[in-house]
Amino acid sequence: MDCQTAKAIAELDILSVLLDSQWRIPGTPIRFGLDALVGLVPVLGDTATGLVSAYIVLRARKCGAGKLLVARMLANVLFDTVLGSVPILGSIFDVYYKANNRNIRLLRAHLGRQVSEP
């Protein structure tokens, strides 16, 4: 992985954490981010976080994610956006599903496999 790709992954990781797991509910291991909070605003909240999540996937493509991986990442975003749009329950879903964290893990695993292949 070149320096530019590593920097992009680090930036995407920061964005992913901000959206999905920035804060912890005191006394619990449960983490949440802006996706769950902004999702409380009907329609607009989930649309906004869905667009940011799509941006993460677009940047992942530029970092070397293949078509199949991009499709899987977009499916995670779509699933999160649709189910997250359900009032109240959608924000609870966002706390547990964490599509952006999932997508960064998928991207890191993909890029790790590319580096280890001869």
mmCIF file of N, CA, C and O in Angstrom, residues 33-77:
data_model
loop_
_atom_site.group_PDB
_atom_site.id
_atom_site.type_symbol
_atom_site.label_atom_id
_atom_site.label_comp_id
_atom_site.label_asym_id
_atom_site.label_seq_id
_atom_site.Cartn_x
_atom_site.Cartn_y
_atom_site.Cartn_z
ATOM 1 N N GLY A 33 -22.381 7.026 16.931
ATOM 2 C CA GLY A 33 -21.798 8.182 16.263
ATOM 3 C C GLY A 33 -22.873 9.084 15.693
ATOM 4 O O GLY A 33 -24.057 8.974 16.024
ATOM 5 N N LEU A 34 -22.435 9.964 14.817
ATOM 6 C CA LEU A 34 -23.346 10.936 14.219
ATOM 7 C C LEU A 34 -24.476 10.289 13.421
ATOM 8 O O LEU A 34 -25.566 10.852 13.334
ATOM 9 N N ASP A 35 -24.230 9.127 12.856
ATOM 10 C CA ASP A 35 -25.270 8.455 12.076
ATOM 11 C C ASP A 35 -26.514 8.226 12.930
ATOM 12 O O ASP A 35 -27.630 8.514 12.499
ATOM 13 N N ALA A 36 -26.341 7.743 14.137
ATOM 14 C CA ALA A 36 -27.480 7.493 15.022
ATOM 15 C C ALA A 36 -28.123 8.802 15.483
ATOM 16 O O ALA A 36 -29.346 8.895 15.577
ATOM 17 N N LEU A 37 -27.308 9.814 15.750
ATOM 18 C CA LEU A 37 -27.852 11.094 16.223
ATOM 19 C C LEU A 37 -28.570 11.857 15.115
ATOM 20 O O LEU A 37 -29.709 12.293 15.279
ATOM 21 N N VAL A 38 -27.905 12.031 13.988
ATOM 22 C CA VAL A 38 -28.482 12.786 12.878
ATOM 23 C C VAL A 38 -29.679 12.036 12.312
ATOM 24 O O VAL A 38 -30.633 12.647 11.815
ATOM 25 N N GLY A 39 -29.663 10.716 12.420
ATOM 26 C CA GLY A 39 -30.771 9.905 11.942
ATOM 27 C C GLY A 39 -32.074 10.162 12.680
ATOM 28 O O GLY A 39 -33.142 9.764 12.215
ATOM 29 N N LEU A 40 -32.015 10.826 13.823
ATOM 30 C CA LEU A 40 -33.235 11.177 14.546
ATOM 31 C C LEU A 40 -34.044 12.249 13.816
ATOM 32 O O LEU A 40 -35.235 12.416 14.070
ATOM 33 N N VAL A 41 -33.392 12.978 12.906
ATOM 34 C CA VAL A 41 -34.094 13.979 12.093
ATOM 35 C C VAL A 41 -34.713 13.235 10.905
ATOM 36 O O VAL A 41 -33.985 12.689 10.073
ATOM 37 N N PRO A 42 -36.035 13.180 10.838
ATOM 38 C CA PRO A 42 -36.684 12.397 9.781
ATOM 39 C C PRO A 42 -36.229 12.792 8.370
ATOM 40 O O PRO A 42 -36.053 13.958 8.061
ATOM 41 N N VAL A 43 -36.031 11.805 7.549
ATOM 42 C CA VAL A 43 -35.662 11.886 6.136
ATOM 43 C C VAL A 43 -34.312 12.583 5.918
ATOM 44 O O VAL A 43 -33.387 11.990 5.386
ATOM 45 N N LEU A 44 -34.193 13.817 6.328
ATOM 46 C CA LEU A 44 -32.973 14.588 6.097
ATOM 47 C C LEU A 44 -31.748 13.955 6.750
ATOM 48 O O LEU A 44 -30.689 13.864 6.141
ATOM 49 N N GLY A 45 -31.892 13.490 7.983
ATOM 50 C CA GLY A 45 -30.759 12.923 8.714
ATOM 51 C C GLY A 45 -30.173 11.702 8.031
ATOM 52 O O GLY A 45 -28.965 11.614 7.803
ATOM 53 N N ASP A 46 -31.024 10.754 7.696
ATOM 54 C CA ASP A 46 -30.528 9.532 7.059
ATOM 55 C C ASP A 46 -30.054 9.772 5.633
ATOM 56 O O ASP A 46 -29.130 9.116 5.168
ATOM 57 N N THR A 47 -30.663 10.725 4.961
ATOM 58 C CA THR A 47 -30.197 11.082 3.617
ATOM 59 C C THR A 47 -28.787 11.663 3.690
ATOM 60 O O THR A 47 -27.905 11.276 2.913
ATOM 61 N N ALA A 48 -28.562 12.554 4.645
ATOM 62 C CA ALA A 48 -27.250 13.187 4.793
ATOM 63 C C ALA A 48 -26.173 12.163 5.144
ATOM 64 O O ALA A 48 -25.105 12.137 4.514
ATOM 65 N N THR A 49 -26.451 11.306 6.113
ATOM 66 C CA THR A 49 -25.429 10.323 6.490
ATOM 67 C C THR A 49 -25.252 9.268 5.402
ATOM 68 O O THR A 49 -24.148 8.748 5.220
ATOM 69 N N GLY A 50 -26.324 8.976 4.658
ATOM 70 C CA GLY A 50 -26.202 8.049 3.526
ATOM 71 C C GLY A 50 -25.282 8.596 2.447
ATOM 72 O O GLY A 50 -24.485 7.862 1.863
ATOM 73 N N LEU A 51 -25.364 9.908 2.211
ATOM 74 C CA LEU A 51 -24.476 10.536 1.223
ATOM 75 C C LEU A 51 -23.018 10.502 1.687
ATOM 76 O O LEU A 51 -22.115 10.248 0.886
ATOM 77 N N VAL A 52 -22.791 10.747 2.970
ATOM 78 C CA VAL A 52 -21.419 10.685 3.496
ATOM 79 C C VAL A 52 -20.902 9.252 3.406
ATOM 80 O O VAL A 52 -19.741 9.022 3.045
ATOM 81 N N SER A 53 -21.753 8.292 3.696
ATOM 82 C CA SER A 53 -21.360 6.879 3.578
ATOM 83 C C SER A 53 -21.033 6.517 2.133
ATOM 84 O O SER A 53 -20.083 5.775 1.870
ATOM 85 N N ALA A 54 -21.805 7.039 1.188
ATOM 86 C CA ALA A 54 -21.522 6.799 -0.234
ATOM 87 C C ALA A 54 -20.180 7.423 -0.624
ATOM 88 O O ALA A 54 -19.436 6.856 -1.430
ATOM 89 N N TYR A 55 -19.865 8.576 -0.045
ATOM 90 C CA TYR A 55 -18.565 9.211 -0.290
ATOM 91 C C TYR A 55 -17.426 8.293 0.176
ATOM 92 O O TYR A 55 -16.410 8.159 -0.520
ATOM 93 N N ILE A 56 -17.614 7.662 1.319
ATOM 94 C CA ILE A 56 -16.592 6.729 1.825
ATOM 95 C C ILE A 56 -16.377 5.602 0.807
ATOM 96 O O ILE A 56 -15.241 5.227 0.511
ATOM 97 N N VAL A 57 -17.457 5.087 0.249
ATOM 98 C CA VAL A 57 -17.349 4.008 -0.744
ATOM 99 C C VAL A 57 -16.650 4.510 -2.007
ATOM 100 O O VAL A 57 -15.797 3.820 -2.568
ATOM 101 N N LEU A 58 -16.976 5.714 -2.449
ATOM 102 C CA LEU A 58 -16.317 6.299 -3.619
ATOM 103 C C LEU A 58 -14.814 6.430 -3.395
ATOM 104 O O LEU A 58 -14.008 6.069 -4.259
ATOM 105 N N ARG A 59 -14.435 6.921 -2.233
ATOM 106 C CA ARG A 59 -13.006 7.031 -1.917
ATOM 107 C C ARG A 59 -12.362 5.651 -1.820
ATOM 108 O O ARG A 59 -11.201 5.475 -2.204
ATOM 109 N N ALA A 60 -13.102 4.673 -1.308
ATOM 110 C CA ALA A 60 -12.573 3.309 -1.226
ATOM 111 C C ALA A 60 -12.274 2.769 -2.622
ATOM 112 O O ALA A 60 -11.266 2.106 -2.847
ATOM 113 N N ARG A 61 -13.144 3.090 -3.561
ATOM 114 C CA ARG A 61 -12.925 2.666 -4.960
ATOM 115 C C ARG A 61 -11.624 3.248 -5.497
ATOM 116 O O ARG A 61 -10.853 2.580 -6.166
ATOM 117 N N LYS A 62 -11.379 4.519 -5.173
ATOM 118 C CA LYS A 62 -10.144 5.175 -5.615
ATOM 119 C C LYS A 62 -8.911 4.596 -4.933
ATOM 120 O O LYS A 62 -7.809 4.720 -5.449
ATOM 121 N N CYS A 63 -9.117 3.960 -3.778
ATOM 122 C CA CYS A 63 -8.001 3.339 -3.055
ATOM 123 C C CYS A 63 -7.720 1.916 -3.539
ATOM 124 O O CYS A 63 -6.794 1.281 -3.054
ATOM 125 N N GLY A 64 -8.545 1.424 -4.451
ATOM 126 C CA GLY A 64 -8.271 0.107 -5.009
ATOM 127 C C GLY A 64 -9.321 -0.954 -4.740
ATOM 128 O O GLY A 64 -9.104 -2.124 -5.053
ATOM 129 N N ALA A 65 -10.457 -0.575 -4.171
ATOM 130 C CA ALA A 65 -11.527 -1.551 -3.960
ATOM 131 C C ALA A 65 -12.085 -1.970 -5.313
ATOM 132 O O ALA A 65 -12.359 -1.134 -6.164
ATOM 133 N N GLY A 66 -12.237 -3.270 -5.499
ATOM 134 C CA GLY A 66 -12.777 -3.790 -6.755
ATOM 135 C C GLY A 66 -14.289 -3.636 -6.832
ATOM 136 O O GLY A 66 -14.952 -3.244 -5.862
ATOM 137 N N LYS A 67 -14.840 -3.977 -7.984
ATOM 138 C CA LYS A 67 -16.277 -3.810 -8.225
ATOM 139 C C LYS A 67 -17.125 -4.622 -7.248
ATOM 140 O O LYS A 67 -18.151 -4.146 -6.762
ATOM 141 N N LEU A 68 -16.728 -5.850 -6.972
ATOM 142 C CA LEU A 68 -17.490 -6.700 -6.061
ATOM 143 C C LEU A 68 -17.477 -6.120 -4.643
ATOM 144 O O LEU A 68 -18.520 -6.089 -3.974
ATOM 145 N N LEU A 69 -16.323 -5.657 -4.215
ATOM 146 C CA LEU A 69 -16.223 -5.056 -2.887
ATOM 147 C C LEU A 69 -17.040 -3.773 -2.814
ATOM 148 O O LEU A 69 -17.754 -3.537 -1.835
ATOM 149 N N VAL A 70 -16.976 -2.947 -3.835
ATOM 150 C CA VAL A 70 -17.762 -1.707 -3.871
ATOM 151 C C VAL A 70 -19.253 -2.041 -3.811
ATOM 152 O O VAL A 70 -20.010 -1.384 -3.091
ATOM 153 N N ALA A 71 -19.673 -3.061 -4.541
ATOM 154 C CA ALA A 71 -21.084 -3.467 -4.504
ATOM 155 C C ALA A 71 -21.488 -3.900 -3.099
ATOM 156 O O ALA A 71 -22.564 -3.539 -2.613
ATOM 157 N N ARG A 72 -20.636 -4.653 -2.440
ATOM 158 C CA ARG A 72 -20.926 -5.094 -1.063
ATOM 159 C C ARG A 72 -20.992 -3.900 -0.115
ATOM 160 O O ARG A 72 -21.874 -3.824 0.746
ATOM 161 N N MET A 73 -20.071 -2.960 -0.282
ATOM 162 C CA MET A 73 -20.054 -1.766 0.560
ATOM 163 C C MET A 73 -21.311 -0.917 0.318
ATOM 164 O O MET A 73 -21.921 -0.414 1.274
ATOM 165 N N LEU A 74 -21.691 -0.763 -0.943
ATOM 166 C CA LEU A 74 -22.907 -0.002 -1.255
ATOM 167 C C LEU A 74 -24.148 -0.693 -0.696
ATOM 168 O O LEU A 74 -25.084 -0.025 -0.246
ATOM 169 N N ALA A 75 -24.162 -2.025 -0.704
ATOM 170 C CA ALA A 75 -25.285 -2.767 -0.118
ATOM 171 C C ALA A 75 -25.369 -2.474 1.383
ATOM 172 O O ALA A 75 -26.466 -2.276 1.922
ATOM 173 N N ASN A 76 -24.222 -2.427 2.066
ATOM 174 C CA ASN A 76 -24.205 -2.070 3.491
ATOM 175 C C ASN A 76 -24.782 -0.672 3.702
ATOM 176 O O ASN A 76 -25.570 -0.450 4.620
ATOM 177 N N VAL A 77 -24.372 0.271 2.858
ATOM 178 C CA VAL A 77 -24.855 1.656 2.974
ATOM 179 C C VAL A 77 -26.363 1.715 2.724
ATOM 180 O O VAL A 77 -27.103 2.358 3.480
#
